[in-house]
XYZ file of C-alpha atoms in Angstrom:
552
model
C 32.467 10.465 -3.601
C 32.471 9.281 -7.454
C 34.005 5.890 -7.109
C 30.935 5.762 -4.107
C 29.143 6.524 -6.702
C 30.231 4.111 -9.397
C 30.169 1.126 -6.911
C 26.192 2.377 -6.156
C 25.637 2.076 -10.022
C 27.060 -1.032 -10.649
C 25.105 -2.610 -7.883
C 21.948 -1.398 -8.827
C 22.933 -2.194 -12.615
C 22.624 -5.733 -11.146
C 19.349 -4.953 -9.493
C 18.218 -3.782 -12.667
C 19.628 -6.764 -14.548
C 17.682 -9.526 -11.785
C 14.305 -7.433 -12.179
C 14.568 -7.692 -15.968
C 15.234 -11.696 -15.248
C 12.827 -12.787 -12.761
C 9.775 -12.004 -14.516
C 10.580 -14.261 -17.500
C 10.364 -16.908 -14.927
C 6.740 -16.490 -14.132
C 4.778 -17.898 -17.120
C 2.091 -15.199 -17.985
C -0.534 -17.723 -18.506
C -2.553 -19.647 -15.919
C -3.008 -23.534 -15.666
C -6.827 -23.935 -14.585
C -7.438 -27.553 -14.317
C -10.963 -29.230 -14.346
C -12.288 -28.284 -11.086
C -15.632 -29.452 -8.803
C -17.760 -27.035 -7.902
C -16.976 -25.796 -4.508
C -19.668 -26.942 -1.989
C -22.483 -23.949 -2.068
C -24.357 -22.018 0.849
C -26.701 -24.551 1.385
C -24.219 -27.422 1.712
C -24.671 -29.063 5.285
C -22.023 -27.451 7.797
C -19.182 -29.854 9.255
C -19.290 -31.780 12.155
C -18.935 -29.979 15.478
C -20.144 -26.298 13.561
C -22.722 -24.675 15.415
C -24.319 -21.345 13.805
C -24.238 -18.314 15.868
C -27.954 -18.302 15.704
C -27.485 -21.552 17.813
C -25.804 -19.842 20.593
C -22.347 -20.368 20.048
C -20.331 -17.554 19.926
C -17.953 -19.615 17.552
C -17.899 -19.602 13.648
C -17.053 -23.549 14.841
C -16.655 -25.442 18.058
C -14.174 -27.926 15.646
C -11.048 -26.176 15.216
C -10.366 -25.234 11.462
C -7.337 -24.453 9.804
C -6.808 -22.518 6.661
C -3.612 -21.715 4.907
C -3.152 -18.002 4.208
C -1.129 -15.989 1.961
C -0.216 -12.807 3.926
C 2.235 -10.002 3.019
C 4.980 -9.138 5.644
C 5.468 -5.736 6.619
C 9.293 -4.812 6.925
C 9.026 -3.243 9.909
C 6.870 -5.537 11.559
C 7.769 -9.063 10.856
C 4.792 -12.075 11.298
C 4.794 -14.229 14.487
C 4.694 -17.605 14.054
C 0.904 -19.124 15.563
C 3.038 -21.097 18.308
C 3.941 -16.927 19.560
C 1.512 -15.440 18.568
C -1.028 -14.382 21.462
C -3.036 -12.724 18.810
C -3.143 -15.185 16.177
C -4.395 -18.208 19.524
C -7.132 -15.580 20.240
C -8.462 -15.358 16.702
C -8.880 -19.090 17.145
C -10.428 -19.260 20.817
C -13.157 -16.452 19.335
C -14.072 -18.380 16.190
C -12.165 -22.031 15.942
C -10.421 -20.795 12.824
C -6.474 -21.733 13.070
C -4.679 -18.916 10.301
C -1.409 -20.588 8.982
C 0.392 -17.862 7.923
C 2.489 -18.045 4.578
C 4.380 -14.685 5.208
C 6.178 -13.397 1.998
C 7.971 -9.902 1.828
C 5.762 -7.206 1.141
C 8.378 -5.090 0.000
C 9.316 -4.427 -4.166
C 7.316 -7.540 -6.112
C 8.647 -10.183 -3.906
C 4.721 -10.773 -2.838
C 3.396 -10.625 -6.303
C 5.847 -12.805 -7.823
C 5.131 -15.642 -5.223
C 1.249 -15.160 -5.905
C 2.108 -15.472 -9.409
C 4.074 -18.581 -9.082
C 1.220 -20.189 -6.838
C -1.507 -19.678 -9.643
C 0.510 -20.509 -12.316
C 1.257 -24.265 -10.711
C -2.015 -24.377 -9.159
C -0.594 -24.333 -6.035
C -3.323 -22.277 -4.660
C -3.811 -21.573 -0.452
C -6.883 -21.840 1.106
C -7.081 -17.860 1.541
C -5.260 -15.162 -0.008
C -5.261 -12.250 2.173
C -4.017 -9.385 -0.551
C -5.058 -10.132 -3.779
C -2.693 -7.743 -5.570
C -3.840 -8.411 -9.243
C -7.753 -7.764 -8.864
C -8.233 -8.142 -13.360
C -6.234 -11.693 -12.398
C -7.889 -12.957 -9.832
C -11.489 -12.059 -11.556
C -10.243 -13.851 -15.005
C -9.199 -17.098 -12.732
C -12.435 -16.731 -10.622
C -14.984 -16.780 -13.513
C -13.516 -20.335 -14.196
C -14.017 -21.644 -10.942
C -10.972 -21.415 -9.065
C -12.396 -19.096 -6.365
C -15.159 -18.638 -4.224
C -17.672 -15.900 -4.835
C -18.843 -13.954 -1.743
C -22.251 -12.945 -3.132
C -23.183 -16.481 -3.123
C -22.979 -16.802 0.077
C -24.282 -13.321 1.544
C -27.601 -14.847 3.824
C -24.364 -16.621 5.832
C -22.689 -13.332 5.605
C -24.125 -10.393 7.675
C -21.658 -7.944 7.752
C -20.764 -8.637 4.343
C -24.081 -8.292 3.172
C -24.570 -4.917 5.172
C -20.865 -3.772 3.244
C -22.319 -4.594 0.036
C -25.538 -2.611 0.593
C -24.174 0.541 2.032
C -20.612 0.695 -0.387
C -22.009 0.245 -3.697
C -18.380 0.661 -5.265
C -17.702 -2.893 -3.802
C -19.927 -4.320 -6.875
C -19.480 -1.218 -9.432
C -15.448 -2.219 -9.275
C -15.056 -5.232 -8.100
C -17.487 -7.770 -10.157
C -16.082 -10.015 -12.388
C -17.641 -10.669 -15.912
C -20.491 -13.033 -14.433
C -21.519 -10.030 -12.328
C -20.048 -11.928 -8.925
C -18.297 -10.469 -6.411
C -14.918 -13.181 -5.719
C -12.644 -10.180 -4.161
C -13.538 -8.892 -0.640
C -11.852 -5.244 -1.034
C -10.007 -3.399 1.641
C -12.154 -0.491 3.529
C -10.939 2.590 4.799
C -11.729 5.808 5.687
C -8.746 7.547 5.877
C -7.906 7.971 1.991
C -5.159 10.537 3.030
C -2.064 8.506 1.698
C 1.492 10.127 1.451
C 2.966 13.330 2.241
C 5.971 15.687 1.893
C 7.517 15.445 5.440
C 10.255 17.804 6.483
C 12.379 18.170 10.008
C 10.357 21.161 10.578
C 12.656 21.871 13.646
C 15.421 22.548 11.101
C 13.346 24.868 9.188
C 12.655 26.983 12.457
C 16.202 26.909 13.430
C 17.303 28.227 10.102
C 14.488 30.862 9.485
C 13.529 29.306 6.324
C 10.455 29.310 5.122
C 8.552 25.821 2.826
C 8.823 26.265 -1.153
C 6.067 27.517 -2.993
C 7.440 26.230 -6.538
C 9.956 22.816 -7.232
C 12.501 25.593 -8.156
C 12.495 27.291 -4.724
C 12.049 23.604 -3.333
C 15.617 23.144 -4.949
C 16.917 26.080 -3.575
C 15.845 25.082 -0.130
C 17.298 21.626 -0.067
C 20.448 23.207 -1.586
C 20.845 25.336 1.331
C 19.663 22.389 3.752
C 22.400 20.134 1.944
C 25.324 23.081 2.526
C 24.334 23.460 5.909
C 23.998 20.112 7.077
C 26.858 18.316 4.628
C 26.217 15.177 7.174
C 22.380 14.610 6.872
C 20.779 13.223 3.912
C 18.810 16.284 2.301
C 16.510 14.339 0.436
C 16.140 10.055 1.770
C 13.971 7.806 -0.746
C 13.141 4.143 -0.058
C 12.410 1.608 -3.139
C 13.447 2.955 -5.745
C 12.915 5.880 -8.816
C 8.990 4.328 -9.515
C 8.119 5.078 -6.068
C 9.786 9.171 -6.327
C 8.012 9.246 -9.341
C 4.798 8.266 -8.595
C 4.475 10.186 -5.708
C 5.703 13.575 -7.474
C 4.144 13.263 -11.159
C 0.626 14.970 -10.200
C 2.384 18.059 -9.063
C 4.353 18.363 -12.212
C 1.178 18.288 -14.534
C 1.487 14.293 -15.155
C 1.016 10.976 -13.467
C 2.150 8.094 -12.545
C 0.060 5.238 -10.519
C 2.167 1.998 -10.205
C -1.041 0.030 -9.505
C -1.930 0.236 -13.230
C 1.547 0.391 -14.606
C 2.306 3.786 -14.858
C -1.320 4.523 -16.564
C -2.960 7.296 -14.864
C -6.482 9.655 -15.011
C -5.790 12.694 -16.508
C -8.975 14.716 -15.145
C -8.399 17.828 -17.544
C -9.015 15.625 -20.843
C -10.783 12.877 -18.582
C -9.314 9.931 -19.994
C -6.609 7.555 -19.193
C -2.699 7.990 -20.407
C 0.590 6.758 -19.787
C 2.523 9.365 -17.327
C 6.320 8.763 -18.667
C 5.077 10.152 -22.420
C 4.008 13.208 -20.745
C 6.889 16.313 -21.849
C 5.975 17.320 -17.754
C 7.048 13.737 -16.937
C 10.526 14.635 -18.800
C 10.945 17.691 -17.032
C 10.534 16.396 -13.606
C 13.232 13.300 -14.518
C 15.300 16.090 -14.835
C 14.893 17.792 -12.137
C 15.642 14.660 -9.720
C 18.358 14.111 -11.928
C 19.821 17.726 -11.077
C 19.123 16.861 -7.418
C 21.155 13.917 -7.566
C 23.937 14.970 -9.914
C 24.678 17.763 -7.058
C 24.197 15.303 -3.909
C 20.780 16.569 -2.167
C 18.967 13.330 -3.413
C 19.922 9.971 -1.394
C 23.018 8.504 -3.617
C 21.484 5.421 -2.392
C 17.764 6.047 -3.232
C 17.150 3.622 -5.969
C 18.407 0.528 -3.138
C 17.706 1.539 -0.366
C 15.521 -0.729 2.065
C 12.305 0.155 4.154
C 14.566 -0.660 7.161
C 17.364 0.940 6.192
C 15.077 4.278 5.520
C 13.502 3.921 8.860
C 16.803 3.675 10.558
C 18.510 6.712 9.062
C 14.822 8.736 9.631
C 14.746 7.800 13.295
C 18.608 8.492 13.979
C 17.527 11.990 12.594
C 19.846 11.583 9.628
C 17.915 12.558 7.350
C 16.043 16.260 6.247
C 13.115 15.447 3.815
C 11.443 12.562 2.630
C 7.765 11.524 0.784
C 6.340 8.777 2.793
C 3.056 8.075 4.428
C 1.713 10.347 6.988
C 1.316 7.525 9.320
C 5.399 7.668 9.624
C 4.803 11.249 11.181
C 4.074 9.568 14.162
C 6.369 6.517 14.412
C 9.406 8.680 13.192
C 8.584 11.382 15.842
C 8.094 8.788 18.463
C 11.707 7.409 17.770
C 12.880 11.288 18.408
C 10.640 11.436 21.746
C 12.310 8.201 22.877
C 15.521 9.036 22.593
C 15.409 12.736 24.074
C 15.875 14.041 20.336
C 14.660 17.563 19.856
C 13.740 16.687 16.069
C 10.497 16.740 14.654
C 9.185 15.607 11.529
C 5.709 17.068 9.751
C 3.385 17.969 6.731
C 5.293 20.168 4.370
C 3.099 22.289 1.949
C 3.357 20.149 -1.824
C 4.956 22.844 -3.962
C 3.285 23.811 -7.182
C 4.654 22.663 -10.952
C 5.035 24.085 -13.949
C 0.971 23.812 -14.693
C 0.202 25.199 -11.196
C -0.569 21.813 -9.539
C 0.245 20.020 -6.077
C -1.018 17.062 -3.941
C -0.845 13.308 -3.982
C -3.236 10.725 -5.170
C -5.234 9.689 -1.702
C -5.967 6.143 -1.558
C -9.107 4.777 -2.605
C -12.138 3.997 0.267
C -12.258 0.660 -1.497
C -8.715 -0.116 -2.070
C -7.508 -1.925 -5.370
C -5.041 -5.167 -5.092
C -5.637 -5.450 -1.451
C -9.119 -8.020 -1.027
C -9.483 -10.991 0.408
C -9.883 -14.189 -2.338
C -10.680 -17.698 -0.812
C -9.993 -20.770 -2.968
C -13.091 -23.311 -4.412
C -10.942 -25.970 -2.956
C -11.395 -25.056 0.651
C -12.137 -27.856 2.576
C -15.016 -25.581 4.663
C -16.553 -22.875 2.588
C -18.633 -21.694 4.807
C -16.839 -21.598 7.613
C -13.909 -19.412 5.451
C -16.670 -17.460 4.545
C -17.929 -16.640 8.224
C -14.685 -16.110 9.099
C -14.029 -13.284 6.390
C -17.461 -12.291 7.692
C -16.212 -12.063 11.155
C -13.345 -10.055 9.886
C -15.481 -7.666 8.714
C -17.630 -7.315 11.884
C -17.662 -4.886 14.994
C -15.739 -7.619 16.933
C -13.755 -9.014 14.482
C -12.519 -4.998 13.266
C -11.676 -4.099 16.685
C -9.817 -7.276 17.270
C -7.522 -6.608 13.716
C -7.453 -3.407 14.305
C -6.308 -2.930 18.399
C -5.444 -6.341 19.088
C -6.976 -7.999 22.229
C -9.586 -6.816 24.084
C -9.289 -6.411 27.912
C -5.196 -7.042 27.122
C -4.330 -4.149 24.518
C -6.844 -2.078 24.882
C -10.480 -1.754 26.488
C -13.803 -0.322 25.705
C -14.650 2.843 27.562
C -17.985 4.693 28.740
C -17.897 6.487 25.145
C -18.545 2.756 23.833
C -14.724 3.819 21.843
C -11.676 1.849 22.230
C -9.205 2.676 24.207
C -5.500 2.032 25.276
C -4.825 -0.174 28.443
C -2.487 1.455 30.642
C 0.499 -1.029 29.971
C 0.481 -0.533 26.250
C 3.037 1.785 24.542
C 2.304 5.479 24.172
C 3.627 8.621 24.218
C 3.016 8.714 28.413
C 4.308 5.294 28.201
C 7.215 5.107 25.497
C 8.392 1.228 27.020
C 5.549 -0.248 27.140
C 4.316 -3.040 25.566
C 4.070 -3.389 21.944
C 1.002 -5.056 19.517
C 3.570 -7.113 16.928
C 6.708 -7.494 19.395
C 4.630 -8.837 22.313
C 1.443 -10.208 21.375
C 1.813 -11.273 17.542
C -0.281 -8.925 16.016
C 0.115 -9.141 12.168
C 0.325 -5.708 10.476
C -2.043 -6.392 7.304
C -4.702 -8.595 8.858
C -7.485 -5.662 9.417
C -9.280 -4.765 6.205
C -11.664 -2.720 7.635
C -10.238 0.541 8.908
C -12.102 2.700 11.511
C -12.358 6.308 11.580
C -9.409 8.464 12.280
C -8.272 9.150 15.834
C -11.280 6.322 16.956
C -8.660 4.428 19.204
C -8.016 6.740 22.494
C -4.263 6.684 22.951
C -4.268 9.190 25.561
C -5.119 7.832 29.183
C -7.129 10.019 32.313
C -4.085 10.415 33.728
C -1.463 11.044 31.385
C -0.040 14.419 31.116
C -0.723 16.600 28.664
C 0.747 15.450 25.080
C 2.542 17.514 22.802
C 1.704 19.488 20.032
C 0.451 16.552 17.419
C 2.273 16.606 14.216
C 0.325 13.948 12.685
C -3.455 15.667 13.097
C -1.447 19.043 12.126
C -0.023 17.125 8.953
C -3.333 15.834 8.179
C -5.043 19.196 8.843
C -2.368 20.930 6.885
C -2.763 18.834 3.545
C -6.820 18.822 3.598
C -6.604 22.714 4.180
C -4.193 23.236 1.433
C -6.639 21.102 -0.570
C -3.797 18.676 -1.799
C -5.516 15.609 -1.241
C -6.415 14.461 -4.527
C -9.074 12.026 -5.046
C -7.755 8.904 -6.281
C -8.826 7.043 -9.680
C -11.441 4.930 -10.035
C -10.949 1.108 -9.858
C -11.816 -0.484 -13.268
C -12.826 -3.433 -14.280
C -11.786 -5.671 -17.065
C -13.297 -8.746 -19.287
C -11.118 -11.632 -19.660
C -9.769 -10.825 -23.133
C -8.763 -6.912 -21.765
C -7.205 -8.772 -18.698
C -5.045 -10.734 -21.020
C -4.052 -8.229 -23.147
C -3.367 -6.207 -19.720
C -0.672 -9.015 -18.667
C 0.834 -9.430 -21.850
C 1.777 -6.025 -22.231
C 2.120 -4.397 -18.853
C 4.611 -6.266 -17.458
C 6.699 -5.744 -19.868
C 6.064 -1.798 -19.626
C 6.418 -1.578 -16.213
C 9.780 -3.745 -16.058
C 11.214 -1.488 -19.016
C 10.122 1.950 -17.411
C 11.825 0.416 -13.965
C 14.882 -0.624 -16.022
C 15.589 2.856 -17.351
C 13.962 5.646 -14.897
C 17.229 5.374 -12.008
C 19.671 5.060 -15.154
C 18.090 8.544 -16.087
C 18.175 9.804 -12.945
C 21.495 8.775 -12.195
C 23.063 9.672 -15.302
C 23.826 6.110 -16.828
C 22.244 6.786 -19.577
C 22.026 10.110 -21.269
C 18.924 12.537 -20.828
C 19.464 13.343 -24.145
C 17.999 9.689 -24.856
C 14.672 10.203 -23.163
C 12.995 11.164 -26.337
C 14.412 7.977 -27.724
C 13.434 5.999 -24.716
C 9.412 7.191 -25.128
C 9.423 5.574 -28.431
C 11.213 2.361 -27.156
C 8.736 1.971 -24.647
C 5.391 2.714 -27.306
C 6.653 0.043 -29.091
C 5.615 -2.518 -26.366
C 2.067 -1.666 -26.517
C 1.207 1.483 -24.598
C -1.266 2.509 -27.148
C -2.988 -0.267 -26.963
C -2.916 -0.625 -23.307
C -4.236 3.144 -23.043
C -7.741 2.094 -25.014
C -8.132 -0.643 -22.934
C -8.113 1.199 -20.051
C -10.000 4.208 -21.291
C -12.851 1.894 -22.571
C -12.638 0.447 -19.562
C -13.546 3.973 -18.145
C -16.123 4.395 -20.078
C -18.037 1.019 -18.771
C -17.285 2.596 -15.189
C -18.850 5.804 -16.165
C -21.677 4.227 -17.588
C -22.482 2.053 -14.665
């Protein structure tokens, strides 16, 4: 066992070294050449294009192609246009062909690719996931991207969203007051949960823990009883772990804001790793790793590897997205396993808190951006408007009307009989059989809007996904998301120059502390080291922006 751990640590060291070098390859300053002003919304439409008001159902009768940068989920690979019935149907409906530039969303691959594109002025027509809203807005005011607010006369669905969701303009307008990022919108703000094999708990007659000390004891007991299983499995490294645990330990660590978070007790932003309770959490994780409770591969395990272990029933506990309850249990059911996962109440930390931060209804770093060099701005704007329209939302969420879903007598979408569901585990799948794109939808429907139990289907077993949602809500463990802040160009420049260094240094060290390659006795020294990278300056920027947010 010891030799295996040394091997894993050496592999981690290589990963850390690469992570340290890669950001240096990407310049932190972006070349913004002189640009001609893009044609405004009043520009005459391209040949062959017809207005919807003129009776055409399409945005354009002449096929218009756009190159689109989009993330690729490890579990849902992007299908080429030629093989995607879904993408071809979008063209049939709208006249727009999407040539997708798919980049893995795991780790920093997508963000690094986007940074290279921006730095070399090799910007695609559309960026489907903005990833760094502050940077996008700082470039947008220099003419790099189109403003949605300039085209509202052409985009009724977007105009309605602007009018009914004030946070779009409140949080996403740039320094010139215009909106260049159309954010992803959701009504399902519940994010991740503590997820455990409830069948094992029942079999062993074990109770859910109320504190993290009790949680340690539970995991230790389960590891002793099931030595061949992974007691606590994780994916994507230590930053993922602390992000999910920190609130309950009386601290915080938000990856989207480089580890800075809103301390609700003091109503100010601060850097999580400086908190004394954050150190206690790291010590707790180290104890789990030392005793073989925390997955020895936790720092290197990919999403696909995590899915494989979970779906085969090889792990007992994890922290992950609530929708994983559906997919994991579906895998168990399809193979005849009696295993089931469901939410576990989150233990209370040293300050008595427990919970995980929710997603924002107007999601940061997830919006659509349109290049000012795009060949036809009006068609592009109308296409994004379609994505946020009723028809576009249905298609991007559920696939092809009449093929993967139908609208029932109640006016709600319902799966067609040949689609995969609990009553038809071998049915067709959106991604595999139709080439649906996982990250294509940008305006989610309410939870449970799609009917996946058809007339004549056997009564499904107890829904552990809905049970998990209700359990989290009843326990008040879904904590409201931190606000989306806006920054000036000067603030954005300073954040970029300092936050990347801070985040990289944290990621290089957190796994060392947990795995023991850097003594935990040096944690206070680490705090002083990372503070020298500009933590106090960044905290001031966040708090200045927060005060501006509260004043709006």
